[in-house]
CSV table of C-alpha atoms and ligand atoms in Angstrom, one decimal:
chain,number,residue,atom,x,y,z
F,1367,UNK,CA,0.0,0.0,0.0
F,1368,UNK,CA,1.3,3.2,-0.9
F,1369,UNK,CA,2.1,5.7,2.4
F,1370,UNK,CA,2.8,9.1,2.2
F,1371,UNK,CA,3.1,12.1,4.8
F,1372,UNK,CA,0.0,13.8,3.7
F,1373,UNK,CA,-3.0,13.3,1.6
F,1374,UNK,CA,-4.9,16.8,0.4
F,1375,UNK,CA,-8.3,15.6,-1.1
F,1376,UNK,CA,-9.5,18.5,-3.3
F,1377,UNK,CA,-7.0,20.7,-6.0
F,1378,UNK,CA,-9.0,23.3,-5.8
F,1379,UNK,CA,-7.9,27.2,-4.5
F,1380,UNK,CA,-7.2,25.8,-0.8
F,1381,UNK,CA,-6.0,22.2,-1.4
F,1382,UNK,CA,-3.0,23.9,-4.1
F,1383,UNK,CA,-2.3,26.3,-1.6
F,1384,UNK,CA,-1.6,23.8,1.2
F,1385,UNK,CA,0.0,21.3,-1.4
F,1386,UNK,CA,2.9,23.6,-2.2
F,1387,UNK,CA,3.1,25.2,1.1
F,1388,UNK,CA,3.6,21.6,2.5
F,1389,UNK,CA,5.5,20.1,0.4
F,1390,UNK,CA,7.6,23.5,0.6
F,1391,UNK,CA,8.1,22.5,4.4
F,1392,UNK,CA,9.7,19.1,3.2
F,1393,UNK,CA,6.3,17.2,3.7
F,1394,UNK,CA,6.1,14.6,1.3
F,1395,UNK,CA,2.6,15.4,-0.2
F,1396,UNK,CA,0.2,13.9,-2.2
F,1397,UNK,CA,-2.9,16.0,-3.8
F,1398,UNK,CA,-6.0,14.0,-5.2
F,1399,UNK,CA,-9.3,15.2,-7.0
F,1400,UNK,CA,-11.9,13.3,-8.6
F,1401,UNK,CA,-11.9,16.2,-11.3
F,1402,UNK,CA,-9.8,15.7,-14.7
F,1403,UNK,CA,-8.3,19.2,-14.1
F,1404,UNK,CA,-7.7,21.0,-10.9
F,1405,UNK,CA,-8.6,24.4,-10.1
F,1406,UNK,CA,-11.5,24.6,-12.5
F,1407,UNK,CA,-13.1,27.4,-10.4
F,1408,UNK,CA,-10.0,29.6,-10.2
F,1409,UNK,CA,-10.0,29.3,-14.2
F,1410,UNK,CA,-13.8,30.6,-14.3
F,1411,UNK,CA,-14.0,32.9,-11.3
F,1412,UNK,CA,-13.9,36.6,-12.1
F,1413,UNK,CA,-15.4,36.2,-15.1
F,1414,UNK,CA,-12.2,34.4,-16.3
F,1415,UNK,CA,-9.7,36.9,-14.9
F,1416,UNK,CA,-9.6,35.8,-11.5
F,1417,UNK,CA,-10.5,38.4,-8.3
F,1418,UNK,CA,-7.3,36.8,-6.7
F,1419,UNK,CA,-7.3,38.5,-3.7
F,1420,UNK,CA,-8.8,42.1,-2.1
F,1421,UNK,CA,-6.2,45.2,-0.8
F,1422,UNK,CA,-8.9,45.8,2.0
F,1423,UNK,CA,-9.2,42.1,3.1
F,1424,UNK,CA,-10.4,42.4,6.3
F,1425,UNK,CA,-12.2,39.3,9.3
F,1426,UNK,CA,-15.4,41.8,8.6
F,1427,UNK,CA,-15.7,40.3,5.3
F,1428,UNK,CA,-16.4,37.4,6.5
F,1429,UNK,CA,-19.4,35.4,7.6
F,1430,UNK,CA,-19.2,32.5,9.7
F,1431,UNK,CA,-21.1,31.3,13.1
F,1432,UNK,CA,-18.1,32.2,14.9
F,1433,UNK,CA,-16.9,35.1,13.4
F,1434,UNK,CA,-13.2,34.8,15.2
F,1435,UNK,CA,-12.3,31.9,13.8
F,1436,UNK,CA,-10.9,33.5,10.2
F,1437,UNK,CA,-9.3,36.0,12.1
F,1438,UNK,CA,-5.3,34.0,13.1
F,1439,UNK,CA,-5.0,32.6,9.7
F,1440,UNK,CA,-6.0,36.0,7.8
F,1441,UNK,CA,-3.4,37.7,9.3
F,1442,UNK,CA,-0.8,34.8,8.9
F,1443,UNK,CA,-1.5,35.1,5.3
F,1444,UNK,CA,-2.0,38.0,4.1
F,1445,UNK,CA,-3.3,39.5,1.0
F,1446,UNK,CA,0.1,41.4,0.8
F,1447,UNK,CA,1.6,37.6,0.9
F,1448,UNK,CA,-0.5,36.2,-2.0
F,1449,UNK,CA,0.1,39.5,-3.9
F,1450,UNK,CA,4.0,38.2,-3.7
F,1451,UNK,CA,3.4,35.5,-5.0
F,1452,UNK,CA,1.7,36.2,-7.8
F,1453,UNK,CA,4.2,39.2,-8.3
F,1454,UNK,CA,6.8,36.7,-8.1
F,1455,UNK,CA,5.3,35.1,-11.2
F,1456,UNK,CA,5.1,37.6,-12.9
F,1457,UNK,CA,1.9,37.7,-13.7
F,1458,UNK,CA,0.0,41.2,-14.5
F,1459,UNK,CA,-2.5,42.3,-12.6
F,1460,UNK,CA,-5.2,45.6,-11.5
F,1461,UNK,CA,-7.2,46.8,-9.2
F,1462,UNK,CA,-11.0,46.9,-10.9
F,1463,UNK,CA,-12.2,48.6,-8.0
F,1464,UNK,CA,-13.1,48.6,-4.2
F,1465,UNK,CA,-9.6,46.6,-4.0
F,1466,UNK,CA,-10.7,43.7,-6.0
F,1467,UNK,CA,-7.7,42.6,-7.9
F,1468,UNK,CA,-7.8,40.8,-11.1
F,1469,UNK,CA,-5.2,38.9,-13.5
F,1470,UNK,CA,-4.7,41.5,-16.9
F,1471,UNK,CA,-5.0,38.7,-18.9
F,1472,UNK,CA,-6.6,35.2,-18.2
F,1473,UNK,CA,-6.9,33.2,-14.7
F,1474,UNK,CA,-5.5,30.4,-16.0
F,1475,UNK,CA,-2.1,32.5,-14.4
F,1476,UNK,CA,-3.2,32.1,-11.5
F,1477,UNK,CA,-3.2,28.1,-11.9
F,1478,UNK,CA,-0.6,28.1,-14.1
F,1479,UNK,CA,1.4,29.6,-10.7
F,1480,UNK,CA,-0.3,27.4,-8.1
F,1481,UNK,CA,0.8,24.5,-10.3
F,1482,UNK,CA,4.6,25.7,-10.7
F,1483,UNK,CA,5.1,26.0,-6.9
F,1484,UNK,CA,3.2,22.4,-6.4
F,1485,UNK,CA,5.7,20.6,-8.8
F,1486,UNK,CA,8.9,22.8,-7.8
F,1487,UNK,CA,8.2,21.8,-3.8
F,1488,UNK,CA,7.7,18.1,-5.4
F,1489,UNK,CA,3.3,17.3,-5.0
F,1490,UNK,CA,2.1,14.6,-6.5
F,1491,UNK,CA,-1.0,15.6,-8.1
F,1492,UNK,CA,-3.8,12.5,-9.0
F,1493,UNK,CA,-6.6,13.5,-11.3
F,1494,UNK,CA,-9.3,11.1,-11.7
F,1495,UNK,CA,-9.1,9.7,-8.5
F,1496,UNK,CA,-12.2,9.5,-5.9
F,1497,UNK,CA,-11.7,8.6,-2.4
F,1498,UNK,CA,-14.4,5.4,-1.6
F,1499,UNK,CA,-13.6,4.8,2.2
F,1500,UNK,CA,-11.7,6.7,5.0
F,1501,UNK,CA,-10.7,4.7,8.3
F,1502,UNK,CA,-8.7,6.0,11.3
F,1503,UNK,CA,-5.6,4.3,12.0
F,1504,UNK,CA,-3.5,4.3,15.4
F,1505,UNK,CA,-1.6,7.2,13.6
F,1506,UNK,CA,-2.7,9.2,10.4
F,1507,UNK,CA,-5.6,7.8,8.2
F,1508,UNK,CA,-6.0,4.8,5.4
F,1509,UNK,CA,-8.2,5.5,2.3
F,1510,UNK,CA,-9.6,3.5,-0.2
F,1511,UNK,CA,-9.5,5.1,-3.8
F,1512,UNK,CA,-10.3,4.5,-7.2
F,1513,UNK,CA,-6.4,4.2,-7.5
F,1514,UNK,CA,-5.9,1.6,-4.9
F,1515,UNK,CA,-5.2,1.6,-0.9
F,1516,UNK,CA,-3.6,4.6,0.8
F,1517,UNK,CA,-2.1,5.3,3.9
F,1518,UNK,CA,-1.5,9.0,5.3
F,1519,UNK,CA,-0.1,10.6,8.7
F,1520,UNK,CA,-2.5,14.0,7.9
F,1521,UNK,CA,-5.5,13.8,6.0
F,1522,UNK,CA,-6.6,18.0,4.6
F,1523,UNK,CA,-9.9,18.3,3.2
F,1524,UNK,CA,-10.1,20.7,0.4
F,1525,UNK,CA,-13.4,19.8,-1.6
F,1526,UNK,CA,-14.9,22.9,-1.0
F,1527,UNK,CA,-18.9,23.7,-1.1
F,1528,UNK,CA,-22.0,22.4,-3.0
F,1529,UNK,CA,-22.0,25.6,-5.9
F,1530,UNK,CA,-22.0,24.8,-9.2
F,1531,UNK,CA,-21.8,20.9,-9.1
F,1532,UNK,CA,-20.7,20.6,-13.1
F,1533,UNK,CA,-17.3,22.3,-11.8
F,1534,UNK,CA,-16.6,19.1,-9.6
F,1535,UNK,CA,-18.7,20.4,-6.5
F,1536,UNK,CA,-19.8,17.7,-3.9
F,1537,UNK,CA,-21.0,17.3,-0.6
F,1538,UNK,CA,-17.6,15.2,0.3
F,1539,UNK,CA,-16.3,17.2,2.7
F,1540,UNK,CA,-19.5,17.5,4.6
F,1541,UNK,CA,-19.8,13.7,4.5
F,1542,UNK,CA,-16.4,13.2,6.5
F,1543,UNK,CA,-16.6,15.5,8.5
F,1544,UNK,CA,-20.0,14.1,9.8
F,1545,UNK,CA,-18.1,10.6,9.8
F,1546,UNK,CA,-15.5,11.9,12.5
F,1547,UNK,CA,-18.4,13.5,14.8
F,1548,UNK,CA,-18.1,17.2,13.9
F,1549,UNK,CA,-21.0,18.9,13.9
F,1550,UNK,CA,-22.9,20.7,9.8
F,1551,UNK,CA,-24.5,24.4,10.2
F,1552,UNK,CA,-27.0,24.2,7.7
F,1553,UNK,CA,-25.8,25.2,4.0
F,1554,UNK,CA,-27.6,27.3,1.3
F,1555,UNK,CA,-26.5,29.5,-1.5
F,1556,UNK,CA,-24.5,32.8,-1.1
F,1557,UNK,CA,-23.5,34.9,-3.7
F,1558,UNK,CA,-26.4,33.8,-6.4
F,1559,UNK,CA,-28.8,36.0,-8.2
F,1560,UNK,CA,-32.6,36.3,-6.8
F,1561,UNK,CA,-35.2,34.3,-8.6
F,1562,UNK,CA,-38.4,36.6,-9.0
F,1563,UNK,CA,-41.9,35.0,-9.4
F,1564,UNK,CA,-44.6,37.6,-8.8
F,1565,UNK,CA,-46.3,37.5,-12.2
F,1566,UNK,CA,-45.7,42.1,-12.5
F,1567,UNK,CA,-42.3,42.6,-10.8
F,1568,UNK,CA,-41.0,38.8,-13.1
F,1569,UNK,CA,-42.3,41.3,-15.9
F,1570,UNK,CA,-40.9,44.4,-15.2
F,1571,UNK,CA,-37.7,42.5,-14.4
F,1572,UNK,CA,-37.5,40.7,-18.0
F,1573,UNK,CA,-38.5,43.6,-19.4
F,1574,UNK,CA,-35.2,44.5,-18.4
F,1575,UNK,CA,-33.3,42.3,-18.9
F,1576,UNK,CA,-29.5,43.3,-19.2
F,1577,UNK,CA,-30.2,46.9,-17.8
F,1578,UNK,CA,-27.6,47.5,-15.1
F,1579,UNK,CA,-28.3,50.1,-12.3
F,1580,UNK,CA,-25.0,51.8,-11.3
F,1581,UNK,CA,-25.0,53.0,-8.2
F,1582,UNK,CA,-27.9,51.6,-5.9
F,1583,UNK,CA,-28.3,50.8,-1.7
F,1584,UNK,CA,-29.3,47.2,-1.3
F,1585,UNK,CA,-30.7,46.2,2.2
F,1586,UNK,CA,-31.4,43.5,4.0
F,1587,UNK,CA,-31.6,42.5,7.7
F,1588,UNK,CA,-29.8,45.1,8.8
F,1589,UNK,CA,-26.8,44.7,6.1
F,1590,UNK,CA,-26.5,47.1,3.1
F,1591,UNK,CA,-24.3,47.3,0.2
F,1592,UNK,CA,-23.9,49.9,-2.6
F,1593,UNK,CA,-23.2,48.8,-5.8
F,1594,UNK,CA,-24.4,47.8,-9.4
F,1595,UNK,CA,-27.7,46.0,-9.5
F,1596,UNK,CA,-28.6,44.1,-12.6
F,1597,UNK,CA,-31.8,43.2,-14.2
F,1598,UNK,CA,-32.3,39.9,-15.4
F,1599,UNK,CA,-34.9,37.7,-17.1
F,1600,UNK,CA,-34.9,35.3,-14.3
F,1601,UNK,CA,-35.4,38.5,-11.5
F,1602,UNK,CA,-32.1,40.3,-10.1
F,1603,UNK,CA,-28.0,40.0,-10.3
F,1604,UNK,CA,-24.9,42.5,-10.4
F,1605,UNK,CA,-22.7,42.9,-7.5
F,1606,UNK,CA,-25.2,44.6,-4.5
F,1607,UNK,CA,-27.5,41.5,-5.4
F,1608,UNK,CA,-25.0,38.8,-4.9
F,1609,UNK,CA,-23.4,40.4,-1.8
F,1610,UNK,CA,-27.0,40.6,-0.1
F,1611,UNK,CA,-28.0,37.4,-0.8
F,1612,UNK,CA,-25.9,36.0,1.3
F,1613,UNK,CA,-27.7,37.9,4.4
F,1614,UNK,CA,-31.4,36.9,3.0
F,1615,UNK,CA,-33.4,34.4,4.1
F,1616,UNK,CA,-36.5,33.0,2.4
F,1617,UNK,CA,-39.4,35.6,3.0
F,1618,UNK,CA,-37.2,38.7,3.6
F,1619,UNK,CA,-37.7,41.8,2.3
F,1620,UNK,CA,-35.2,43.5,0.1
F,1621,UNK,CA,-35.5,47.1,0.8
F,1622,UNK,CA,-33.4,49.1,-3.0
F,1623,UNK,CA,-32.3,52.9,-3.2
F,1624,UNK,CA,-32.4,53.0,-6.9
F,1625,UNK,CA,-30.9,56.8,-6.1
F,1626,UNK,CA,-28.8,56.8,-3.0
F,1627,UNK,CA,-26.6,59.9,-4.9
F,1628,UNK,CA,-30.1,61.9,-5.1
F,1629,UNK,CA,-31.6,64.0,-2.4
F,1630,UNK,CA,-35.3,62.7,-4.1
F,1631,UNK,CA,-37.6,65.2,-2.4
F,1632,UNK,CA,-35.7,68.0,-3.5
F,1633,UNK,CA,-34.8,66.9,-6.7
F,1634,UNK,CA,-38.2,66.5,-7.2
F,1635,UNK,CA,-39.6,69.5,-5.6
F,1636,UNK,CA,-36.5,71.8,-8.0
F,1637,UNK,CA,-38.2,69.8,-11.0
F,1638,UNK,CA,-41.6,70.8,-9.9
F,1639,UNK,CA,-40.6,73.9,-9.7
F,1640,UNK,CA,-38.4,74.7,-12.6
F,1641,UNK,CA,-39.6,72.0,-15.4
F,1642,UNK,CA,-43.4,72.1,-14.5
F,1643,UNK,CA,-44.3,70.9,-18.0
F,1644,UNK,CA,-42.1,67.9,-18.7
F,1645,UNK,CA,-43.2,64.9,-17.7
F,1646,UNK,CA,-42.2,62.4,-15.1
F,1647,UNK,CA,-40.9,59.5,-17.2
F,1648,UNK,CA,-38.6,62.3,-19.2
F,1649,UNK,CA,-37.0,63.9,-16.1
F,1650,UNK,CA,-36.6,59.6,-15.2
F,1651,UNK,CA,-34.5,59.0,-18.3
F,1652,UNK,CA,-31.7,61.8,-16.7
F,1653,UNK,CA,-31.3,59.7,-14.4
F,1654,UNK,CA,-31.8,55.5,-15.9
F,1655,UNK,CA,-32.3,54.9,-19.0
F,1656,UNK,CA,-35.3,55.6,-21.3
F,1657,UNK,CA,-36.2,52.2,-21.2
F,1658,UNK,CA,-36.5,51.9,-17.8
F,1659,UNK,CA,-37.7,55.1,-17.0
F,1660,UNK,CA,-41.0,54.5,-19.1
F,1661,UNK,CA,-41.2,50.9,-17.6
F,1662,UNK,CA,-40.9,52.4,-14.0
F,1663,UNK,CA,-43.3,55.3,-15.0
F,1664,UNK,CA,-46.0,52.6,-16.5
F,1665,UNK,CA,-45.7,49.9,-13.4
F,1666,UNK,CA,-45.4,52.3,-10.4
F,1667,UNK,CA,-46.8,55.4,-11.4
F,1668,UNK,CA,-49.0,57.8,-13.5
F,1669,UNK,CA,-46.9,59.7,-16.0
F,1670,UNK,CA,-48.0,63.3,-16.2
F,1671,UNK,CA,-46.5,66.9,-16.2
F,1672,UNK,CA,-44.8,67.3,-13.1
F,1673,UNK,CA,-47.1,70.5,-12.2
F,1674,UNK,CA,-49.7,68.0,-11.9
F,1675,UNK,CA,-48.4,66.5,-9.0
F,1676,UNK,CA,-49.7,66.7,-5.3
F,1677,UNK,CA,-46.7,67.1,-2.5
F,1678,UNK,CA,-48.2,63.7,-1.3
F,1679,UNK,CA,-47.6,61.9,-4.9
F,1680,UNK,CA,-44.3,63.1,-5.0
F,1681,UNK,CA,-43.6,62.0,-1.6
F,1682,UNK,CA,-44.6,58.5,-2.6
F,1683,UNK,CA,-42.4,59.0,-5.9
F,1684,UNK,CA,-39.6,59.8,-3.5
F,1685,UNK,CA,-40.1,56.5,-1.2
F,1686,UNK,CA,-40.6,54.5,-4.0
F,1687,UNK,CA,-37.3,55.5,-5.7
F,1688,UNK,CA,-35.3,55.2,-2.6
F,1689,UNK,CA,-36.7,52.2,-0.9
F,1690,UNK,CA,-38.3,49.5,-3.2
F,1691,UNK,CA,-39.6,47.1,-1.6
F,1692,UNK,CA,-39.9,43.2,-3.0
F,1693,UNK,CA,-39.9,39.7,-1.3
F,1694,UNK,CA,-37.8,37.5,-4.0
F,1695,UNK,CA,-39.0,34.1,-4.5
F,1696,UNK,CA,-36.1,32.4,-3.9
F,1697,UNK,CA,-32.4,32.5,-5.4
F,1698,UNK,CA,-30.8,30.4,-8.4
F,1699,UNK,CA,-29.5,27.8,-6.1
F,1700,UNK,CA,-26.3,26.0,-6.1
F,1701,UNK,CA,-26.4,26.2,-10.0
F,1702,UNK,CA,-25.0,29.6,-10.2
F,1703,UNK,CA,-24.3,30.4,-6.8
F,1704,UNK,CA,-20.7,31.4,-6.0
F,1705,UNK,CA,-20.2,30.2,-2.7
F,1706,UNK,CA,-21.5,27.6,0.0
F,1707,UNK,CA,-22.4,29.5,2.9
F,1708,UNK,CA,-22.5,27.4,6.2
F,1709,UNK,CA,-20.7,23.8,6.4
F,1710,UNK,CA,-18.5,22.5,8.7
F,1711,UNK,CA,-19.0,24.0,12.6
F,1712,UNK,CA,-15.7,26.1,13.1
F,1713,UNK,CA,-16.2,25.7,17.0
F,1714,UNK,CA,-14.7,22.0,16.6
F,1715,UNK,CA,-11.7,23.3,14.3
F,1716,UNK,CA,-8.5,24.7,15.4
F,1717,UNK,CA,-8.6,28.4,14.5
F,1718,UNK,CA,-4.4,28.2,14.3
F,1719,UNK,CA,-4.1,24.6,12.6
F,1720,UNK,CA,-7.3,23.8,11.0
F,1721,UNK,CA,-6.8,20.4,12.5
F,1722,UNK,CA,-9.9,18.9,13.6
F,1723,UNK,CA,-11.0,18.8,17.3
F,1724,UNK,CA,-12.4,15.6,17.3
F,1725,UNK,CA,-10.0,13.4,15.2
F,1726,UNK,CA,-5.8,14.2,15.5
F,1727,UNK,CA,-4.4,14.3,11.8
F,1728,UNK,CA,-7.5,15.7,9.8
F,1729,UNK,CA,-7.7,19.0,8.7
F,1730,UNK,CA,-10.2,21.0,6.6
F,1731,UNK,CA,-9.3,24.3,4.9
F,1732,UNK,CA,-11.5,26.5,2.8
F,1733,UNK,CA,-14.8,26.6,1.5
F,1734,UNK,CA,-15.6,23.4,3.4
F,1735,UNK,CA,-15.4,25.5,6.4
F,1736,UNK,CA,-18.4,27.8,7.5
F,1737,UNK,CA,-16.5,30.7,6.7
F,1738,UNK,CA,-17.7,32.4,3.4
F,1739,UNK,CA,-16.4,35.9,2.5
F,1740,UNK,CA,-17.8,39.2,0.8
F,1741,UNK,CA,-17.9,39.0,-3.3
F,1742,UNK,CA,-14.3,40.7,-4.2
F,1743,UNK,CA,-11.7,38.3,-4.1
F,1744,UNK,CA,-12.4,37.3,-0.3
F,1745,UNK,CA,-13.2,33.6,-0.7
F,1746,UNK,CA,-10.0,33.2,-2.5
F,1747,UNK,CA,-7.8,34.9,0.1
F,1748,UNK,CA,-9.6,32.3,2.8
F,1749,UNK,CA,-8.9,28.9,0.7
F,1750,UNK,CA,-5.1,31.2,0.4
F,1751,UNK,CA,-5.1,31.6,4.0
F,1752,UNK,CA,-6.6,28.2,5.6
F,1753,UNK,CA,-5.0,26.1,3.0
F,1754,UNK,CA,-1.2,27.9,4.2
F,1755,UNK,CA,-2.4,27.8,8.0
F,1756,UNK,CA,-3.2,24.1,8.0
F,1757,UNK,CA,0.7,23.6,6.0
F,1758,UNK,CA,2.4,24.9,8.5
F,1759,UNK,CA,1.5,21.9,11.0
F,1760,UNK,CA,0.0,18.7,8.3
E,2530,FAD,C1,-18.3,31.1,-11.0
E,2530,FAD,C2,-17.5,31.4,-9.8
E,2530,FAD,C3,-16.7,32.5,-9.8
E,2530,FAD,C4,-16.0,32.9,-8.6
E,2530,FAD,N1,-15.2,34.0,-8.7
E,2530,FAD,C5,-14.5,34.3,-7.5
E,2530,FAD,C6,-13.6,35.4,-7.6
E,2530,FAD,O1,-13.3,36.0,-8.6
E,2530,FAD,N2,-12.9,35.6,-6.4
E,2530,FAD,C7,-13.1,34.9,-5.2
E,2530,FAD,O2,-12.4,35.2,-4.2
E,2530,FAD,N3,-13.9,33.8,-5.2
E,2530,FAD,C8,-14.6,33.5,-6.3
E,2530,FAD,N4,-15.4,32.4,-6.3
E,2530,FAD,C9,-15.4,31.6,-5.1
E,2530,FAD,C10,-14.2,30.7,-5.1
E,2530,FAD,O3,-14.0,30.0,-6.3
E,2530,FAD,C11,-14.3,29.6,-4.0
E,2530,FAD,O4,-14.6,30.2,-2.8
E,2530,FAD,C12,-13.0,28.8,-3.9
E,2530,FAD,O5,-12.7,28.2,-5.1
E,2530,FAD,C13,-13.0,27.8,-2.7
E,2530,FAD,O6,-11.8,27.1,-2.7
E,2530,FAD,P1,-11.8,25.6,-2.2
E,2530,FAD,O7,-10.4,25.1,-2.5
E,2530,FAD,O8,-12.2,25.5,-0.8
E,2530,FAD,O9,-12.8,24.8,-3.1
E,2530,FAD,P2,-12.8,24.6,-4.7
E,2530,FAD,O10,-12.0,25.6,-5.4
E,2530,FAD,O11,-14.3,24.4,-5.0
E,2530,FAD,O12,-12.1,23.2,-4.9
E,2530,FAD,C14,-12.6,22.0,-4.4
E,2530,FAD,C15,-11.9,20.9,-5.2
E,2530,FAD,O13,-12.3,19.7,-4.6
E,2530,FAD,C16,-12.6,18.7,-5.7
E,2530,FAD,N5,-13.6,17.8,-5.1
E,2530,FAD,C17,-14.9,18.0,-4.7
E,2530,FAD,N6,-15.4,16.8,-4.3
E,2530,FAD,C18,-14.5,15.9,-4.4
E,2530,FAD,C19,-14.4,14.5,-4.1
E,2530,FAD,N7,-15.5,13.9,-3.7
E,2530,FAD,N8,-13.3,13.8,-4.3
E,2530,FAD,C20,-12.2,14.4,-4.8
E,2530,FAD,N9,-12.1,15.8,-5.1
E,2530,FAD,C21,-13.3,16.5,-4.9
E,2530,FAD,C22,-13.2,19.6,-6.8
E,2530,FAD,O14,-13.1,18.9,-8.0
E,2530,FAD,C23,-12.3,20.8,-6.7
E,2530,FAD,O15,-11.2,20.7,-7.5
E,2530,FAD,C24,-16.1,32.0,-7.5
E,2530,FAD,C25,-16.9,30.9,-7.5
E,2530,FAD,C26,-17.6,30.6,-8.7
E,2530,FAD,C27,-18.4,29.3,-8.7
């Protein structure tokens, strides 16, 4: 039977990271996925280019049942660290905005790097392998794979979440951790577009379809972000969507500020005042475009010259500019979701070793982990971080 130091199951963002970091320690290393290519979410995140990392990483761009837990391995790898690395590579890069950095060119760099480090430090890496059976030995772990009988000292879990199951995502992870007694905080969808059903707002919404919304206040439960929203044939997208949905829970409200520049009451009152002829949905397309100013002037209000209004109607312009209210039916799912939020109960991991509490020689780093970061290069920077925490000790 073939015995090795460590066994990383999953060559995805974290299980590279921990690979090379590993094997960089002398650890004799051996990194398995059932996939026929590793990393396939690094090569479509960003929309291809990769958000690598974010200047502003921060433990507040985090969510997770305990929210301490990121907190040791952020700062022992930082995003300054994985900006040398990919600096050391050579491989061009920008901030887009809000810190977010992205490759120039394709994220296949990005792999391309992880790759180089993993064969320069000496990994093995085994594509096309799944793992049938894992059994606890005096010391380490033996597995049964597709490949044969394994034996291992430390075991690292890197399969990540359940989003987007055509890119390799399984419930794995979840499964052995359950086998070794840890404890599963329920997982849904984070970072996934909002599936709208109500027969008016579905049409409005497809009637849209493409429109972006620059600058716009998303809320929900007491979080808000302001960014792009996106309309979409299925209901709503774009940055300040995705980053709330991972605070909504079915039957929540989503409060929008289609205006949060745009003092509304006076901007109204000034139009009142100094355009009194022109009508609403003209003084609208100033401000989105004409397509969706006339939509918003047929489905919410009653077009007319702006003289015509009462204070009271343009109050309840005003409100319904700045705070739409609408209850989405649910989101996309797993299909298109970005992230897992949820998974493995952090309580029972080390913060400082992401070795397991309950059995000696496993670890689990990354998305595995109920720790799921802000859209912006966050989630990348924890399978960076957790994957080089639990290296240091596997
Ligand atoms: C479309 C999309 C775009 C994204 N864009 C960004 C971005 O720009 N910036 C950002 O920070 N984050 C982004 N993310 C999130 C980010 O990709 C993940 O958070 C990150 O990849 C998690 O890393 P991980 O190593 O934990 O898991 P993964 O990268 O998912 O890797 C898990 C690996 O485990 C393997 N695996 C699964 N089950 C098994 C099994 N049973 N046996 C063997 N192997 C198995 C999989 O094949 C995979 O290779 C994006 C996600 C998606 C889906």
């Amino acid at each position: 039977m073939l015995s090795t130091e460590v066994v990383i199951i999953g060559a995805g963002a974290a299980g590279l990271m921990c690979a090379l970091t590993a094997a960089g320690r002398g650890r004799r290393v051996l990194l398995l996925d059932h996939a026929n290519k590793p990393g396939k979410k690094i090569l479509m995140s960003g929309g291809g280019r990769c958000n690598f990392t974010n200047l502003y990483c921060e433990p507040g761009n985090f969510l997770s049942a305990n929210p301490h837990f990121c907190k040791s391995a952020l700062a022992r790898y930082n995003q300054w660290d994985f900006i040398a690395l990919v600096s050391k590579h050579g491989v061009p890069y920008h901030e887009k905005k809000l810190g977010q950095l992205f490759c120039d060119h394709k994220a296949n760099a990005i792999l391309d790097l992880l790759l180089a480090e993993c064969a320069e430090a000496g990994v093995e890496l085994r594509l096309n392998t799944s793992v049938t059976e894992i059994a606890r030995l005096e010391s380490g772990y033996q597995l049964q794979t597709s490949a044969g009988p394994l034996a291992c000292q430390s075991l690292v879990i890197a399969t990540g979440g359940l989003s987007i199951p055509t890119l390799g995502a399984t419930g794995f992870g979840y499964q052995v951790a359950r086998q070794f007694g840890h404890t599963l905080l329920p997982t849904r969808a984070g970072l996934v577009p909002f599936s709208i059903t109500e027969p008016q707002l579905k049409a409005l919404c497809t009637e849209l379809s493409g429109t972006s919304v620059e600058d716009c206040l998303v809320s929900c439960n007491g979080q808000s972000f302001r960014e792009n929203i996106l309309f979409t044939h299925r209901g709503l997208s774009g940055p300040a969507i995705l980053q709330i949905s991972s605070y909504w829970q079915p039957g929540d409200t989503l409060h929008i500020d289609l205006l949060p520049h745009i003092d509304l009451p006076e901007w109204l009152a000034a139009q009142q005042r100094e355009r009194p002829n022109s009508e609403l949905k003209t003084l609208l397309a100033e401000l989105f475009t004409k397509k969706m100013a006339g939509l918003l002037a047929e489905h919410w209000f009653v077009s007319k010259p702006m003289k015509q209004y009462s204070p009271g109607e343009l109050k309840a312009i005003a409100e319904q500019l700045a705070d739409w209210q609408l209850v989405p039916a649910g989101t996309e799912g797993y299909r298109t979701a970005e992230v897992t939020l949820g998974g493995i109960d952090t309580r029972e991991v080390s913060s400082k070793t992401m070795e397991s509490l309950k059995s000696p020689g496993l670890y689990f780093v990354g998305e595995v982990l109920d720790v799921t970061g802000h859209l912006g290069g966050f989630n990348f920077q924890w399978a960076w971080a957790s994957g080089y925490a639990a290296a240091q000790y596997v």
